[in-house]
Amino acid sequence: MNKKLMLAFLIFALVIGISALIRLSDDNSEEIETRNEGTYQSSPQNQINNLVQGNANQDNVNIENLNQPNTNIDNTNQVNTGGISLYELASHNSRNDCWIAYDGTVYDITSFLPKHPGSAGAIVPYCGTSSDFENAFSGQHGTSQVSRLFREGELMGDLI
Amino acid sequence: MNLEKFSKPVLRMGLSLVLLWFGFQQITSPENWAGFIPQFIISMGTAAKTMVIGNAIFELTLGLFLITGLYTRFASALLGIHILGITISMGMTPTGIRDFGLFVASLVIFLNGPDKYCLDKKFEKNSYK
């Protein structure tokens, strides 16, 4: 076998090996995280989920400690009375259900996430947020992509 | 000063670095890229995450071929076809247009063939000895 072909195989094997190592280490860390979720119930995300499910008192939730923006959450806004509360907005905080608020208006951008040129992962951390999303959005795009946001996002209502 | 001699390797290495970056990102966070896999591929029964990892290995391998200048024409042709496929599937979106630029870059590398800094040239020289 000539040297050129051997080098090509070597590069290919190197890529496969390094990729396998990276994936194995990532899978292991995911497994550890999954295990930890079973015992650690008071993470900010769990607290948000508990709030949404109305279990705040059962879990001694301290709203001030929530690692989410706009923590002046109004627990009386469980029922949507024409607008969308920060509380409700915060419940749509995942890749499969992503609402954001921009300039006082709430949009469902779940279907846009896979189309985001900068990858869905760049937006997902801001799902369910208002000011955090606005800051990140403006920091990245200024006002150049606002019209696209309005076009791609499904209008859900005003933020109250 | 003759800057022209740098044009081919700079283009080749620039495109390689882009591919290596994308490949590395896909390997480390495949879930962030799963949304880009066309629906018709997912409907064939392959998991999107597996597809992303396969794509990453493809891009990393050919990126390394290109940066070292190994099988330059072959690598750039494969990458050109690959990027053209992405461009078509993305359509007239900012990403699609951007990928069209990458496709043209890989086409130029294919048309140029190996430059003097490529391993291809070194192997070529050795074979004449």
Short mmCIF file of C-alpha atoms in Angstrom, two decimals:
data_model
loop_
_atom_site.label_atom_id
_atom_site.label_comp_id
_atom_site.label_asym_id
_atom_site.label_seq_id
_atom_site.Cartn_x
_atom_site.Cartn_y
_atom_site.Cartn_z
CA MET A 1 0.00 0.00 0.00
CA ASN A 2 1.43 3.38 -0.88
CA LYS A 3 2.28 5.99 1.74
CA LYS A 4 -0.35 8.46 0.60
CA LEU A 5 -3.17 5.99 1.05
CA MET A 6 -1.80 4.90 4.41
CA LEU A 7 -1.74 8.50 5.59
CA ALA A 8 -5.34 8.94 4.46
CA PHE A 9 -6.40 5.87 6.44
CA LEU A 10 -4.44 7.14 9.42
CA ILE A 11 -6.28 10.48 9.32
CA PHE A 12 -9.63 8.71 9.02
CA ALA A 13 -8.81 6.40 11.92
CA LEU A 14 -7.68 9.38 13.98
CA VAL A 15 -10.96 11.20 13.37
CA ILE A 16 -12.99 8.10 14.25
CA GLY A 17 -10.97 7.52 17.41
CA ILE A 18 -11.16 11.11 18.66
CA SER A 19 -14.87 11.32 17.82
CA ALA A 20 -15.57 8.11 19.71
CA LEU A 21 -13.64 9.40 22.72
CA ILE A 22 -15.53 12.71 22.72
CA ARG A 23 -18.90 10.99 22.39
CA LEU A 24 -18.09 8.47 25.11
CA SER A 25 -17.04 11.18 27.55
CA ASP A 26 -20.15 13.24 26.69
CA ASP A 27 -22.45 10.25 27.14
CA ASN A 28 -20.85 9.50 30.50
CA SER A 29 -21.34 13.07 31.71
CA GLU A 30 -24.97 13.01 30.51
CA GLU A 31 -25.50 9.80 32.46
CA ILE A 32 -24.07 11.39 35.60
CA GLU A 33 -26.33 14.42 35.13
CA THR A 34 -29.35 12.14 34.74
CA ARG A 35 -28.45 10.35 37.97
CA ASN A 36 -28.04 13.64 39.80
CA GLU A 37 -31.43 14.86 38.63
CA GLY A 38 -32.98 11.98 40.55
CA THR A 39 -31.61 13.21 43.87
CA TYR A 40 -31.29 16.95 43.43
CA GLN A 41 -34.77 18.36 43.09
CA SER A 42 -34.25 22.01 43.84
CA SER A 43 -32.41 23.23 40.76
CA PRO A 44 -33.73 26.49 39.26
CA GLN A 45 -35.29 24.53 36.42
CA ASN A 46 -37.06 22.18 38.81
CA GLN A 47 -38.24 25.14 40.84
CA ILE A 48 -39.71 26.70 37.72
CA ASN A 49 -41.37 23.40 36.84
CA ASN A 50 -42.75 23.14 40.35
CA LEU A 51 -44.09 26.67 40.15
CA VAL A 52 -45.81 25.85 36.90
CA GLN A 53 -47.34 22.76 38.41
CA GLY A 54 -48.45 24.70 41.49
CA ASN A 55 -46.12 22.85 43.83
CA ALA A 56 -44.18 25.86 45.04
CA ASN A 57 -45.12 25.48 48.69
CA GLN A 58 -44.41 21.77 48.74
CA ASP A 59 -40.83 22.32 47.66
CA ASN A 60 -40.06 25.43 49.74
CA VAL A 61 -39.27 27.41 46.65
CA ASN A 62 -37.50 30.69 47.11
CA ILE A 63 -38.46 32.67 44.05
CA GLU A 64 -35.60 35.12 44.56
CA ASN A 65 -33.12 32.32 43.97
CA LEU A 66 -34.51 31.36 40.61
CA ASN A 67 -31.90 31.60 37.94
CA GLN A 68 -34.35 33.17 35.54
CA PRO A 69 -34.95 36.79 34.56
CA ASN A 70 -37.91 38.85 35.67
CA THR A 71 -38.39 37.13 38.96
CA ASN A 72 -41.34 39.31 40.00
CA ILE A 73 -43.53 36.37 39.12
CA ASP A 74 -47.20 36.80 39.86
CA ASN A 75 -48.60 33.52 41.09
CA THR A 76 -52.14 34.75 40.57
CA ASN A 77 -51.69 34.69 36.82
CA GLN A 78 -52.26 30.99 36.46
CA VAL A 79 -55.27 31.74 34.32
CA ASN A 80 -54.55 33.65 31.17
CA THR A 81 -56.83 36.66 31.17
CA GLY A 82 -56.05 38.11 27.77
CA GLY A 83 -52.32 38.45 28.21
CA ILE A 84 -49.43 36.18 29.04
CA SER A 85 -47.75 36.44 32.40
CA LEU A 86 -44.04 36.06 33.01
CA TYR A 87 -45.03 33.02 34.96
CA GLU A 88 -46.69 31.40 31.97
CA LEU A 89 -43.90 32.52 29.64
CA ALA A 90 -41.34 30.86 31.90
CA SER A 91 -43.13 27.54 31.55
CA HIS A 92 -42.43 27.41 27.80
CA ASN A 93 -38.72 27.02 28.20
CA SER A 94 -37.64 24.00 26.21
CA ARG A 95 -36.52 23.13 22.71
CA ASN A 96 -39.90 21.55 21.99
CA ASP A 97 -41.89 24.40 23.44
CA CYS A 98 -40.07 27.68 23.18
CA TRP A 99 -41.77 31.01 23.83
CA ILE A 100 -39.91 34.26 24.10
CA ALA A 101 -41.00 37.84 24.66
CA TYR A 102 -39.72 40.75 22.65
CA ASP A 103 -40.77 44.32 23.25
CA GLY A 104 -43.70 43.24 25.40
CA THR A 105 -45.05 40.69 22.93
CA VAL A 106 -44.81 36.93 23.29
CA TYR A 107 -43.89 34.72 20.34
CA ASP A 108 -43.77 30.97 19.95
CA ILE A 109 -40.54 30.30 18.06
CA THR A 110 -40.43 26.51 18.48
CA SER A 111 -40.77 25.84 14.76
CA PHE A 112 -38.08 28.39 13.97
CA LEU A 113 -35.43 26.82 16.24
CA PRO A 114 -34.21 24.22 13.72
CA LYS A 115 -33.97 26.93 11.09
CA HIS A 116 -31.84 29.28 13.18
CA PRO A 117 -28.58 29.79 11.28
CA GLY A 118 -26.62 29.98 14.50
CA SER A 119 -28.08 26.63 15.64
CA ALA A 120 -31.07 26.02 17.88
CA GLY A 121 -28.74 25.68 20.85
CA ALA A 122 -28.00 29.39 20.71
CA ILE A 123 -31.65 30.24 21.45
CA VAL A 124 -32.78 27.42 23.72
CA PRO A 125 -31.18 28.90 26.88
CA TYR A 126 -33.39 31.97 26.39
CA CYS A 127 -36.66 30.11 25.86
CA GLY A 128 -39.22 31.23 28.40
CA THR A 129 -37.50 34.56 29.03
CA SER A 130 -38.19 38.17 28.20
CA SER A 131 -35.37 40.56 29.05
CA ASP A 132 -32.67 37.90 28.80
CA PHE A 133 -33.82 37.02 25.31
CA GLU A 134 -34.06 40.67 24.30
CA ASN A 135 -30.54 41.37 25.55
CA ALA A 136 -29.09 38.33 23.79
CA PHE A 137 -31.03 39.01 20.61
CA SER A 138 -30.06 42.67 20.46
CA GLY A 139 -26.47 41.85 21.35
CA GLN A 140 -26.22 39.39 18.49
CA HIS A 141 -28.38 41.01 15.81
CA GLY A 142 -29.09 44.58 16.87
CA THR A 143 -32.37 45.37 15.19
CA SER A 144 -31.53 43.77 11.85
CA GLN A 145 -33.46 40.56 12.48
CA VAL A 146 -36.48 41.95 14.30
CA SER A 147 -38.74 41.72 11.27
CA ARG A 148 -37.69 38.12 10.77
CA LEU A 149 -38.48 37.36 14.38
CA PHE A 150 -41.97 38.78 13.88
CA ARG A 151 -42.37 36.81 10.67
CA GLU A 152 -41.05 33.47 11.91
CA GLY A 153 -42.49 33.54 15.40
CA GLU A 154 -46.10 32.75 16.07
CA LEU A 155 -47.73 35.65 17.88
CA MET A 156 -49.10 34.44 21.21
CA GLY A 157 -50.15 37.67 22.92
CA ASP A 158 -49.00 40.57 25.02
CA LEU A 159 -46.82 40.14 28.03
CA ILE A 160 -48.60 41.32 31.18
CA MET B 1 5.97 41.05 -3.52
CA ASN B 2 4.14 38.23 -5.18
CA LEU B 3 1.07 37.53 -3.06
CA GLU B 4 -0.58 35.36 -5.65
CA LYS B 5 1.30 32.28 -4.49
CA PHE B 6 -0.57 32.43 -1.18
CA SER B 7 -4.03 32.61 -2.69
CA LYS B 8 -4.56 28.89 -3.22
CA PRO B 9 -3.28 27.65 0.15
CA VAL B 10 -5.11 30.42 2.02
CA LEU B 11 -8.40 29.51 0.37
CA ARG B 12 -7.81 25.81 0.97
CA MET B 13 -6.87 26.25 4.60
CA GLY B 14 -9.63 28.77 5.25
CA LEU B 15 -12.28 26.37 3.97
CA SER B 16 -10.65 23.52 5.91
CA LEU B 17 -10.82 25.46 9.16
CA VAL B 18 -14.50 26.21 8.58
CA LEU B 19 -15.20 22.52 8.06
CA LEU B 20 -13.10 21.46 11.02
CA TRP B 21 -14.92 23.93 13.26
CA PHE B 22 -18.33 22.73 12.10
CA GLY B 23 -17.26 19.10 12.40
CA PHE B 24 -15.97 19.62 15.93
CA GLN B 25 -19.14 21.45 16.98
CA GLN B 26 -21.27 18.62 15.60
CA ILE B 27 -19.26 15.98 17.45
CA THR B 28 -19.35 17.80 20.77
CA SER B 29 -23.01 18.96 20.61
CA PRO B 30 -24.87 16.84 18.05
CA GLU B 31 -28.25 17.70 19.62
CA ASN B 32 -27.78 21.35 18.55
CA TRP B 33 -27.48 20.27 14.93
CA ALA B 34 -30.15 17.61 14.77
CA GLY B 35 -32.69 20.19 13.67
CA PHE B 36 -30.76 20.74 10.45
CA ILE B 37 -31.13 17.14 9.27
CA PRO B 38 -33.72 17.07 6.48
CA GLN B 39 -36.96 15.31 7.32
CA PHE B 40 -36.63 12.82 4.45
CA ILE B 41 -33.40 11.45 5.96
CA ILE B 42 -34.99 11.09 9.40
CA SER B 43 -37.98 9.35 7.82
CA MET B 44 -35.58 6.72 6.45
CA GLY B 45 -35.21 5.53 10.03
CA THR B 46 -31.84 6.97 10.99
CA ALA B 47 -31.64 8.90 14.24
CA ALA B 48 -30.89 12.58 13.65
CA LYS B 49 -28.11 12.55 16.24
CA THR B 50 -26.40 9.61 14.52
CA MET B 51 -26.66 11.43 11.22
CA VAL B 52 -25.04 14.52 12.73
CA ILE B 53 -22.17 12.45 14.13
CA GLY B 54 -21.69 10.72 10.76
CA ASN B 55 -21.71 14.08 9.04
CA ALA B 56 -19.18 15.40 11.55
CA ILE B 57 -16.80 12.50 10.89
CA PHE B 58 -17.17 13.12 7.16
CA GLU B 59 -16.44 16.84 7.50
CA LEU B 60 -13.57 16.37 9.95
CA THR B 61 -11.91 13.75 7.76
CA LEU B 62 -12.23 15.74 4.56
CA GLY B 63 -11.31 18.94 6.43
CA LEU B 64 -8.07 17.28 7.53
CA PHE B 65 -7.45 15.98 4.00
CA LEU B 66 -7.93 19.48 2.68
CA ILE B 67 -5.80 21.27 5.27
CA THR B 68 -2.92 18.87 4.73
CA GLY B 69 -3.48 18.83 0.99
CA LEU B 70 -4.03 15.10 0.78
CA TYR B 71 -6.18 14.02 -2.16
CA THR B 72 -7.01 17.69 -2.57
CA ARG B 73 -9.12 17.36 -5.70
CA PHE B 74 -10.99 14.33 -4.45
CA ALA B 75 -11.66 15.92 -1.04
CA SER B 76 -12.78 19.25 -2.49
CA ALA B 77 -15.05 17.49 -5.00
CA LEU B 78 -16.72 15.43 -2.26
CA LEU B 79 -17.06 18.49 -0.04
CA GLY B 80 -18.46 20.51 -2.92
CA ILE B 81 -21.16 17.91 -3.55
CA HIS B 82 -21.87 17.67 0.17
CA ILE B 83 -22.15 21.45 0.60
CA LEU B 84 -24.23 21.76 -2.54
CA GLY B 85 -26.65 19.24 -1.04
CA ILE B 86 -26.88 21.31 2.14
CA THR B 87 -27.36 24.48 0.08
CA ILE B 88 -30.24 22.94 -1.84
CA SER B 89 -31.89 21.55 1.29
CA MET B 90 -31.58 24.90 3.09
CA GLY B 91 -33.03 26.83 0.15
CA MET B 92 -32.97 30.61 -0.13
CA THR B 93 -32.19 31.26 3.52
CA PRO B 94 -29.18 33.11 4.94
CA THR B 95 -27.60 29.73 5.76
CA GLY B 96 -28.31 28.45 2.25
CA ILE B 97 -26.72 31.49 0.65
CA ARG B 98 -23.73 31.25 2.97
CA ASP B 99 -23.29 27.60 2.07
CA PHE B 100 -23.47 28.50 -1.59
CA GLY B 101 -20.35 30.61 -0.98
CA LEU B 102 -18.66 27.61 0.62
CA PHE B 103 -19.67 25.47 -2.34
CA VAL B 104 -18.07 27.94 -4.75
CA ALA B 105 -14.92 27.98 -2.60
CA SER B 106 -14.67 24.20 -2.73
CA LEU B 107 -15.31 24.30 -6.47
CA VAL B 108 -12.43 26.73 -6.89
CA ILE B 109 -10.14 24.43 -4.90
CA PHE B 110 -11.23 21.52 -7.07
CA LEU B 111 -10.52 23.50 -10.23
CA ASN B 112 -7.16 24.71 -8.94
CA GLY B 113 -6.02 21.28 -7.86
CA PRO B 114 -3.21 20.84 -5.33
CA ASP B 115 -1.01 23.86 -4.66
CA LYS B 116 2.69 23.67 -3.89
CA TYR B 117 2.14 23.37 -0.13
CA CYS B 118 -0.07 20.29 -0.49
CA LEU B 119 1.09 16.85 0.57
CA ASP B 120 -0.09 15.73 -2.86
CA LYS B 121 2.79 17.68 -4.37
CA LYS B 122 5.30 16.19 -1.96
CA PHE B 123 4.15 12.68 -2.77
CA GLU B 124 4.20 13.57 -6.45
CA LYS B 125 7.82 14.75 -6.19
CA ASN B 126 8.83 11.61 -4.30
CA SER B 127 7.26 9.39 -6.91
CA TYR B 128 9.47 10.98 -9.60
CA LYS B 129 12.63 10.22 -7.65
#
